[in-house]
Amino acid sequence: LVSFQLSSSPSIKLLVDDPIVVNPGEAITLVCVTTGGEPAPSLTWVRSFGTLPEKTVLNGGTLTIPAITSDDAGIYSCIANNNVGNPAKKSTNIIVRALKKGRFWITPDPYHKDDNIQIGREVKISCQVEAVPSEELTFSWFKNGRPLRSSERMVITQTDPDVSPGTTNLDIIDLKFTDFGTYTCVASLKGGGISDISIDVNISSSTGKITFGHQRRRHNRTAVSSNWKA
């Protein structure tokens, strides 16, 4: 009696979305199951760049990352192998929401003495942050704590993400004394779960001059302040 054992290369599927967008601190579970292969394939998880996080919990084809951080983001792949044919591989990209490195600049630049900022001239305030994922980034502008809407003299624009990602501009046309006040740019992510970044710029008159001040940048309860005169 001669018996033959049939063999076939492995096949798998992931029971997760691709990509997966999560907030920092959340637990994430990736599930990989075999859909074919004889003998039964073994399942392993790998990360495209670097090793799996030390806190990773593996249980067969299930990978769990507790309290995920931005450092844990990246492409994770499940590989099935039974030494028949080529191993099977399926991947998913884990994206961890983040807002960081808020900064602003003013045109004309008050740091340069040859740039005159005067009543009647146009002043542009630009605000930029790094956002992940960038498509969830939204900006809001406020003056003295009240929401600002784009108008003929206060023009709010968001620049082309391909040219200058994560940037918004507030153009004050024909600067007037009534424009003095504190302008706040607030960056947030539509998905929520991340602290907003607020950047304040103070425009005020002082002995006939205009003072610009970056009063604070709040991100995870940190503050930075600086002031200068034009």
Backbone as CSV, one residue per row, in Angstrom:
resi,resn,N_x,N_y,N_z,CA_x,CA_y,CA_z,C_x,C_y,C_z
1,LEU,0.847,-1.192,0.000,0.000,0.000,0.000,0.879,1.237,0.000
2,VAL,0.663,2.091,-0.965,1.442,3.325,-1.049,0.519,4.501,-0.769
3,SER,0.941,5.356,0.159,0.111,6.536,0.485,0.842,7.802,0.034
4,PHE,0.072,8.736,-0.424,0.628,10.018,-0.853,0.056,11.140,0.019
5,GLN,0.941,12.010,0.456,0.470,13.159,1.241,0.458,14.386,0.331
6,LEU,-0.727,14.943,0.142,-0.849,16.121,-0.693,-0.264,17.325,0.028
7,SER,0.392,18.172,-0.704,0.956,19.382,-0.106,0.583,20.579,-0.969
8,SER,0.482,21.751,-0.322,0.140,22.977,-1.049,0.759,24.162,-0.332
9,SER,1.057,25.179,-1.076,1.678,26.370,-0.490,0.661,27.125,0.369
10,PRO,1.148,27.928,1.318,0.246,28.587,2.278,-0.463,29.796,1.687
11,SER,-1.610,30.112,2.255,-2.329,31.345,1.955,-2.913,31.877,3.264
12,ILE,-2.984,33.202,3.374,-3.437,33.828,4.614,-4.289,35.052,4.296
13,LYS,-4.934,35.578,5.330,-5.600,36.874,5.213,-5.517,37.585,6.566
14,LEU,-5.542,38.923,6.502,-5.523,39.737,7.708,-6.935,40.210,8.023
15,LEU,-7.318,40.079,9.267,-8.646,40.522,9.690,-8.552,41.938,10.268
16,VAL,-7.872,42.826,9.536,-7.693,44.215,9.969,-7.770,45.129,8.748
17,ASP,-7.968,46.416,9.019,-7.973,47.404,7.946,-6.546,47.739,7.532
18,ASP,-6.420,48.377,6.389,-5.120,48.890,5.935,-5.354,50.211,5.215
19,PRO,-4.848,51.323,5.750,-4.054,51.393,6.976,-4.938,51.405,8.223
20,ILE,-4.286,51.312,9.385,-4.962,51.430,10.677,-4.503,52.741,11.306
21,VAL,-5.444,53.638,11.581,-5.109,54.924,12.201,-5.585,54.897,13.647
22,VAL,-4.648,55.111,14.580,-4.979,55.004,16.003,-4.422,56.204,16.762
23,ASN,-4.934,56.419,17.952,-4.421,57.454,18.845,-3.344,56.871,19.745
24,PRO,-2.344,57.662,20.129,-1.334,57.154,21.056,-1.976,56.728,22.370
25,GLY,-1.457,55.642,22.924,-1.993,55.127,24.180,-3.001,54.015,24.000
26,GLU,-3.531,53.868,22.775,-4.501,52.808,22.526,-3.793,51.460,22.358
27,ALA,-4.543,50.381,22.609,-4.035,49.038,22.325,-4.498,48.641,20.931
28,ILE,-3.615,48.039,20.173,-3.945,47.629,18.806,-3.705,46.127,18.666
29,THR,-4.638,45.441,18.022,-4.514,43.995,17.818,-4.610,43.681,16.328
30,LEU,-3.621,42.959,15.818,-3.597,42.523,14.425,-3.835,41.016,14.399
31,VAL,-4.785,40.595,13.566,-5.132,39.168,13.506,-4.843,38.636,12.102
32,CYS,-4.063,37.561,12.045,-3.697,36.895,10.796,-4.154,35.439,10.873
33,VAL,-4.885,34.988,9.853,-5.376,33.599,9.857,-4.969,32.911,8.555
34,THR,-4.779,31.609,8.647,-4.441,30.826,7.454,-5.730,30.476,6.714
35,THR,-5.667,30.521,5.391,-6.816,30.146,4.571,-6.484,28.949,3.682
36,GLY,-5.267,28.430,3.813,-4.881,27.268,3.015,-3.432,26.907,3.284
37,GLY,-3.053,25.741,2.844,-1.681,25.276,3.033,-1.626,23.917,3.672
38,GLU,-0.855,23.014,3.068,-0.686,21.661,3.619,0.770,21.248,3.440
39,PRO,1.489,20.967,4.523,1.021,20.940,5.912,0.675,22.340,6.428
40,ALA,0.030,22.389,7.601,-0.411,23.664,8.171,0.789,24.598,8.343
41,PRO,0.710,25.810,7.819,1.850,26.723,7.905,2.006,27.341,9.292
42,SER,3.227,27.755,9.581,3.487,28.508,10.806,3.361,29.999,10.480
43,LEU,2.930,30.785,11.454,2.711,32.218,11.264,3.688,33.019,12.105
44,THR,4.294,34.012,11.484,5.187,34.916,12.217,4.875,36.351,11.801
45,TRP,5.173,37.305,12.709,4.995,38.725,12.435,6.349,39.412,12.369
46,VAL,6.501,40.318,11.401,7.732,41.105,11.292,7.341,42.562,11.047
47,ARG,8.306,43.431,11.266,8.119,44.860,11.024,9.081,45.285,9.929
48,SER,8.612,46.128,8.990,9.433,46.474,7.827,10.748,47.126,8.224
49,PHE,10.702,48.026,9.204,11.924,48.702,9.638,12.109,48.464,11.128
50,GLY,13.164,47.745,11.465,13.442,47.480,12.873,12.697,46.255,13.376
51,THR,12.897,45.992,14.647,12.276,44.825,15.274,10.898,45.187,15.817
52,LEU,10.143,44.157,16.183,8.853,44.404,16.824,9.079,45.111,18.157
53,PRO,8.165,45.988,18.561,8.308,46.645,19.868,8.444,45.609,20.995
54,GLU,9.248,45.935,21.993,9.491,44.987,23.089,8.216,44.588,23.808
55,LYS,7.246,45.511,23.869,6.007,45.236,24.600,5.018,44.389,23.804
56,THR,5.361,44.028,22.560,4.466,43.255,21.700,4.123,41.915,22.332
57,VAL,2.837,41.540,22.264,2.376,40.233,22.751,1.948,39.404,21.540
58,LEU,2.565,38.247,21.364,2.264,37.362,20.235,1.530,36.123,20.729
59,ASN,0.466,35.767,20.011,-0.283,34.557,20.351,-0.743,33.929,19.042
60,GLY,0.072,33.009,18.516,-0.227,32.425,17.219,-0.159,33.502,16.146
61,GLY,-1.258,33.684,15.424,-1.288,34.702,14.385,-1.779,36.053,14.872
62,THR,-1.929,36.210,16.178,-2.442,37.471,16.742,-1.305,38.265,17.373
63,LEU,-1.196,39.526,16.983,-0.177,40.428,17.521,-0.889,41.572,18.230
64,THR,-0.498,41.852,19.460,-1.095,42.942,20.233,-0.006,43.891,20.703
65,ILE,-0.235,45.189,20.483,0.670,46.219,20.993,-0.116,47.062,21.997
66,PRO,0.196,46.932,23.291,-0.508,47.750,24.279,0.086,49.155,24.335
67,ALA,-0.757,50.136,24.592,-0.311,51.529,24.754,0.640,51.941,23.631
68,ILE,0.129,51.989,22.420,0.958,52.273,21.247,1.479,53.706,21.274
69,THR,2.668,53.924,20.718,3.265,55.247,20.614,3.655,55.505,19.156
70,SER,4.065,56.741,18.862,4.493,57.074,17.502,5.684,56.224,17.067
71,ASP,6.525,55.831,18.024,7.691,55.004,17.690,7.282,53.616,17.194
72,ASP,6.052,53.207,17.504,5.590,51.874,17.099,4.942,51.873,15.721
73,ALA,4.796,53.048,15.112,4.140,53.128,13.804,4.989,52.445,12.739
74,GLY,4.332,52.034,11.665,5.065,51.415,10.564,4.276,50.282,9.935
75,ILE,4.934,49.576,9.024,4.297,48.474,8.295,4.605,47.151,8.997
76,TYR,3.547,46.422,9.337,3.668,45.123,9.995,3.184,44.050,9.029
77,SER,3.947,42.954,8.957,3.624,41.895,7.996,3.497,40.547,8.690
78,CYS,2.479,39.806,8.277,2.313,38.418,8.724,2.845,37.507,7.622
79,ILE,3.682,36.561,8.004,4.286,35.649,7.028,3.918,34.214,7.409
80,ALA,3.424,33.472,6.424,3.076,32.060,6.622,4.038,31.199,5.810
81,ASN,4.550,30.158,6.446,5.530,29.296,5.775,5.289,27.841,6.165
82,ASN,5.280,26.971,5.163,5.202,25.528,5.448,6.206,24.747,4.605
83,ASN,7.212,25.504,4.083,8.278,24.903,3.273,7.761,24.287,1.967
84,VAL,6.581,24.736,1.551,6.044,24.311,0.253,5.803,25.571,-0.572
85,GLY,6.479,25.683,-1.686,6.326,26.885,-2.492,6.858,28.113,-1.765
86,ASN,6.368,29.260,-2.141,6.819,30.502,-1.511,5.977,30.830,-0.284
87,PRO,6.589,31.439,0.738,5.813,31.877,1.900,4.765,32.902,1.473
88,ALA,3.666,32.948,2.205,2.622,33.948,1.957,2.858,35.135,2.887
89,LYS,2.566,36.337,2.388,2.817,37.543,3.179,1.697,38.554,2.977
90,LYS,1.182,39.090,4.076,0.187,40.156,4.044,0.624,41.239,5.023
91,SER,0.401,42.507,4.633,0.905,43.620,5.442,-0.181,44.659,5.701
92,THR,0.021,45.424,6.769,-0.826,46.570,7.075,0.030,47.678,7.661
93,ASN,-0.377,48.908,7.418,0.376,50.066,7.892,-0.320,50.661,9.108
94,ILE,0.402,50.746,10.223,-0.140,51.358,11.438,0.298,52.816,11.490
95,ILE,-0.665,53.718,11.526,-0.410,55.153,11.599,-0.871,55.657,12.963
96,VAL,0.030,56.295,13.692,-0.302,56.813,15.025,-0.448,58.332,14.931
97,ARG,-1.619,58.826,15.275,-1.881,60.264,15.171,-0.882,61.071,15.994
98,ALA,-0.469,62.227,15.422,0.489,63.092,16.126,0.401,64.507,15.587
99,LEU,0.600,65.471,16.473,0.760,66.876,16.128,2.007,67.365,16.839
100,LYS,2.933,67.991,16.102,4.166,68.432,16.743,4.813,69.561,15.963
101,LYS,5.793,70.163,16.586,6.636,71.199,15.974,5.818,72.363,15.410
102,GLY,4.972,72.938,16.255,4.244,74.126,15.838,5.178,75.334,15.751
103,ARG,5.045,76.117,14.681,5.857,77.327,14.537,5.087,78.345,13.709
104,PHE,5.547,79.597,13.725,4.897,80.624,12.939,5.937,81.589,12.416
105,TRP,5.560,82.370,11.393,6.403,83.457,10.907,5.493,84.542,10.352
106,ILE,6.064,85.744,10.257,5.294,86.909,9.843,5.956,87.548,8.636
107,THR,5.145,87.999,7.688,5.637,88.709,6.510,4.947,90.079,6.448
108,PRO,5.683,91.205,6.441,7.145,91.322,6.487,7.703,90.800,7.820
109,ASP,8.954,90.370,7.781,9.600,89.788,8.950,10.064,90.881,9.906
110,PRO,9.486,90.955,11.129,9.887,92.009,12.076,11.312,91.854,12.581
111,TYR,11.949,90.707,12.309,13.349,90.537,12.715,14.280,91.377,11.838
112,HIS,13.823,91.680,10.608,14.666,92.426,9.687,14.282,93.900,9.703
113,LYS,15.231,94.748,10.010,14.936,96.169,10.171,14.515,96.816,8.858
114,ASP,14.956,96.239,7.698,14.562,96.860,6.435,13.115,96.558,6.076
115,ASP,12.492,95.627,6.795,11.090,95.318,6.535,10.219,96.169,7.449
116,ASN,9.498,97.104,6.877,8.655,97.989,7.670,7.236,97.432,7.773
117,ILE,6.775,97.273,8.999,5.395,96.868,9.227,4.651,98.118,9.660
118,GLN,3.758,98.603,8.814,3.121,99.888,9.058,1.609,99.778,8.869
119,ILE,0.925,100.723,9.510,-0.512,100.845,9.288,-0.747,101.085,7.792
120,GLY,-1.735,100.381,7.258,-2.047,100.519,5.841,-1.402,99.471,4.958
121,ARG,-0.421,98.725,5.515,0.240,97.687,4.731,-0.393,96.320,4.994
122,GLU,-0.049,95.373,4.155,-0.530,94.001,4.337,0.414,93.251,5.265
123,VAL,-0.147,92.484,6.171,0.632,91.648,7.082,0.123,90.215,6.964
124,LYS,1.043,89.285,6.793,0.668,87.872,6.706,1.236,87.106,7.907
125,ILE,0.371,86.375,8.591,0.797,85.493,9.688,0.651,84.059,9.187
126,SER,1.738,83.323,9.232,1.730,81.928,8.776,1.956,81.002,9.958
127,CYS,1.233,79.906,9.975,1.307,78.934,11.071,1.514,77.555,10.450
128,GLN,2.461,76.797,11.000,2.777,75.485,10.432,2.971,74.456,11.539
129,VAL,2.471,73.248,11.318,2.677,72.136,12.240,2.955,70.867,11.435
130,GLU,3.541,69.886,12.110,3.694,68.561,11.517,2.545,67.698,12.019
131,ALA,1.806,67.106,11.083,0.626,66.329,11.440,0.672,64.947,10.819
132,VAL,0.243,63.955,11.610,0.112,62.578,11.126,-1.250,62.050,11.584
133,PRO,-2.119,61.637,10.617,-1.944,61.745,9.165,-2.276,63.157,8.696
134,SER,-1.593,63.634,7.683,-1.727,65.022,7.249,-3.132,65.348,6.744
135,GLU,-3.833,64.343,6.194,-5.167,64.617,5.641,-6.207,64.906,6.729
136,GLU,-5.896,64.616,7.994,-6.840,64.899,9.082,-6.618,66.283,9.696
137,LEU,-5.594,66.995,9.239,-5.241,68.284,9.843,-6.262,69.366,9.500
138,THR,-6.702,70.102,10.517,-7.566,71.259,10.313,-7.020,72.430,11.128
139,PHE,-7.260,73.649,10.620,-6.825,74.863,11.309,-8.028,75.734,11.635
140,SER,-7.933,76.457,12.755,-8.915,77.468,13.113,-8.156,78.720,13.536
141,TRP,-8.708,79.880,13.210,-8.099,81.149,13.597,-9.030,81.902,14.539
142,PHE,-8.428,82.570,15.528,-9.184,83.362,16.491,-8.510,84.721,16.673
143,LYS,-9.321,85.744,16.972,-8.799,87.040,17.368,-9.376,87.374,18.734
144,ASN,-8.480,87.560,19.700,-8.889,87.828,21.086,-9.896,86.791,21.585
145,GLY,-9.663,85.541,21.188,-10.496,84.437,21.658,-11.764,84.196,20.865
146,ARG,-12.055,85.059,19.880,-13.269,84.893,19.088,-12.927,84.319,17.717
147,PRO,-13.765,83.392,17.209,-13.460,82.762,15.915,-13.378,83.792,14.795
148,LEU,-12.417,83.579,13.891,-12.254,84.440,12.716,-12.728,83.681,11.489
149,ARG,-13.421,84.397,10.596,-13.812,83.822,9.317,-13.148,84.627,8.212
150,SER,-12.868,83.966,7.121,-12.218,84.641,6.004,-13.132,85.735,5.450
151,SER,-12.545,86.920,5.193,-13.311,88.045,4.656,-12.441,88.782,3.643
152,GLU,-12.932,89.901,3.118,-12.158,90.640,2.122,-10.862,91.179,2.715
153,ARG,-10.875,91.549,4.013,-9.691,92.131,4.628,-8.932,91.165,5.515
154,MET,-9.571,90.078,5.891,-8.920,89.022,6.683,-9.040,87.731,5.887
155,VAL,-8.026,87.419,5.119,-8.100,86.278,4.199,-7.375,85.084,4.810
156,ILE,-8.122,84.009,5.031,-7.553,82.784,5.613,-7.388,81.760,4.505
157,THR,-6.183,81.225,4.356,-5.922,80.209,3.332,-5.119,79.071,3.927
158,GLN,-5.275,77.912,3.338,-4.434,76.759,3.673,-3.642,76.431,2.423
159,THR,-2.324,76.455,2.540,-1.476,76.324,1.364,-1.487,74.896,0.820
160,ASP,-1.007,74.773,-0.396,-0.932,73.480,-1.068,-0.071,72.523,-0.249
161,PRO,-0.639,71.389,0.197,0.138,70.459,1.027,1.375,69.917,0.331
162,ASP,1.359,69.899,-1.011,2.523,69.408,-1.739,3.666,70.425,-1.721
163,VAL,3.316,71.704,-1.546,4.334,72.758,-1.545,4.828,73.035,-0.131
164,SER,3.885,73.231,0.773,4.233,73.534,2.162,3.232,72.840,3.072
165,PRO,3.463,71.572,3.376,2.473,70.791,4.132,2.238,71.357,5.530
166,GLY,0.975,71.264,5.966,0.633,71.659,7.322,0.724,73.141,7.585
167,THR,0.425,73.991,6.588,0.567,75.434,6.748,-0.752,76.145,6.477
168,THR,-1.039,77.161,7.282,-2.180,78.033,7.052,-1.707,79.480,7.148
169,ASN,-2.363,80.369,6.402,-1.986,81.785,6.402,-3.188,82.651,6.751
170,LEU,-2.916,83.735,7.483,-3.901,84.778,7.726,-3.338,86.065,7.152
171,ASP,-3.959,86.569,6.083,-3.534,87.822,5.453,-4.413,88.955,5.961
172,ILE,-3.787,89.926,6.631,-4.505,91.114,7.073,-4.227,92.205,6.039
173,ILE,-5.236,92.530,5.253,-5.089,93.522,4.190,-5.321,94.921,4.777
174,ASP,-4.438,95.866,4.453,-4.612,97.246,4.901,-4.715,97.305,6.433
175,LEU,-3.592,97.000,7.100,-3.543,96.936,8.563,-4.065,98.226,9.188
176,LYS,-4.993,98.075,10.160,-5.574,99.214,10.859,-5.335,99.077,12.359
177,PHE,-5.512,100.210,13.095,-5.348,100.153,14.543,-6.347,99.177,15.167
178,THR,-7.520,99.053,14.537,-8.527,98.134,15.082,-8.117,96.667,14.919
179,ASP,-7.046,96.419,14.140,-6.569,95.044,13.964,-5.656,94.600,15.101
180,PHE,-5.268,95.540,15.972,-4.416,95.161,17.085,-5.146,94.138,17.954
181,GLY,-4.392,93.178,18.465,-4.974,92.142,19.315,-4.151,90.873,19.253
182,THR,-4.678,89.829,19.841,-3.998,88.535,19.866,-4.660,87.581,18.877
183,TYR,-3.871,87.118,17.925,-4.350,86.173,16.912,-3.852,84.777,17.280
184,THR,-4.776,83.826,17.274,-4.448,82.457,17.667,-4.735,81.504,16.525
185,CYS,-3.729,80.707,16.205,-3.874,79.632,15.214,-3.961,78.320,15.996
186,VAL,-5.031,77.563,15.773,-5.216,76.290,16.471,-5.203,75.154,15.456
187,ALA,-4.283,74.229,15.628,-4.186,73.051,14.756,-4.760,71.848,15.489
188,SER,-5.584,71.076,14.791,-6.175,69.886,15.399,-6.341,68.801,14.343
189,LEU,-6.586,67.584,14.813,-6.820,66.451,13.919,-8.290,66.059,13.983
190,LYS,-8.888,65.812,12.820,-10.310,65.477,12.758,-10.634,64.228,13.567
191,GLY,-9.680,63.307,13.630,-9.938,62.056,14.331,-10.019,62.212,15.837
192,GLY,-9.547,63.356,16.343,-9.590,63.584,17.786,-8.578,62.751,18.545
193,GLY,-8.644,62.869,19.863,-7.762,62.087,20.722,-6.376,62.666,20.885
194,ILE,-6.082,63.783,20.212,-4.771,64.412,20.278,-4.952,65.847,20.757
195,SER,-4.081,66.284,21.674,-4.146,67.660,22.152,-3.874,68.626,21.004
196,ASP,-4.682,69.698,20.938,-4.468,70.710,19.911,-3.168,71.464,20.176
197,ILE,-2.614,72.052,19.122,-1.488,72.974,19.259,-2.026,74.384,19.031
198,SER,-1.769,75.280,19.980,-2.185,76.675,19.851,-0.960,77.568,19.759
199,ILE,-0.968,78.475,18.786,0.122,79.430,18.617,-0.483,80.829,18.637
200,ASP,-0.025,81.664,19.565,-0.552,83.027,19.703,0.431,84.040,19.142
201,VAL,-0.079,85.012,18.410,0.718,86.115,17.890,0.028,87.406,18.312
202,ASN,0.752,88.246,19.048,0.165,89.478,19.548,0.604,90.663,18.694
203,ILE,-0.364,91.411,18.165,-0.085,92.621,17.405,-0.619,93.791,18.214
204,SER,0.275,94.693,18.655,-0.155,95.804,19.499,0.677,97.039,19.194
205,SER,0.168,98.205,19.630,0.907,99.454,19.441,1.648,99.776,20.732
206,SER,2.900,100.209,20.582,3.697,100.578,21.743,4.583,101.756,21.332
207,THR,4.297,102.929,21.907,5.025,104.150,21.572,5.130,104.339,20.058
208,GLY,3.990,104.161,19.390,3.954,104.393,17.953,4.504,103.261,17.121
209,LYS,4.926,102.155,17.742,5.471,101.026,16.992,4.530,99.829,17.133
210,ILE,4.783,98.839,16.308,3.977,97.614,16.382,4.830,96.509,16.982
211,THR,4.287,95.842,17.981,5.008,94.758,18.648,4.378,93.427,18.294
212,PHE,5.208,92.499,17.850,4.726,91.158,17.570,5.241,90.239,18.671
213,GLY,4.377,89.429,19.204,4.816,88.523,20.250,4.286,87.131,20.057
214,HIS,5.161,86.150,20.104,4.743,84.751,20.116,4.582,84.419,21.589
215,GLN,3.353,84.591,22.101,3.164,84.528,23.539,3.312,83.117,24.097
216,ARG,2.774,82.161,23.371,2.899,80.795,23.899,2.631,79.788,22.797
217,ARG,3.191,78.643,22.975,2.847,77.504,22.140,2.527,76.375,23.079
218,ARG,1.294,75.954,23.084,0.873,74.922,24.022,0.789,73.577,23.316
219,HIS,1.546,72.659,23.800,1.518,71.301,23.259,1.871,70.374,24.408
220,ASN,0.884,69.584,24.820,1.081,68.700,25.971,1.562,69.481,27.199
221,ARG,0.914,70.643,27.400,1.133,71.451,28.589,2.520,72.077,28.670
222,THR,3.149,72.300,27.550,4.415,73.031,27.549,4.168,74.414,26.983
223,ALA,5.007,75.354,27.331,4.813,76.733,26.868,6.148,77.336,26.454
224,VAL,6.104,78.120,25.383,7.287,78.827,24.910,6.862,80.270,24.674
225,SER,7.685,81.235,25.047,7.276,82.618,24.836,8.455,83.440,24.333
226,SER,8.148,84.435,23.513,9.165,85.360,23.038,8.449,86.597,22.536
227,ASN,9.129,87.743,22.584,8.554,88.992,22.115,9.635,89.796,21.391
228,TRP,9.193,90.620,20.454,10.145,91.503,19.782,9.393,92.696,19.241
229,LYS,10.120,93.723,18.841,9.516,94.925,18.276,9.923,95.084,16.821
230,ALA,9.005,95.625,16.047,9.318,95.910,14.641,10.063,97.223,14.552
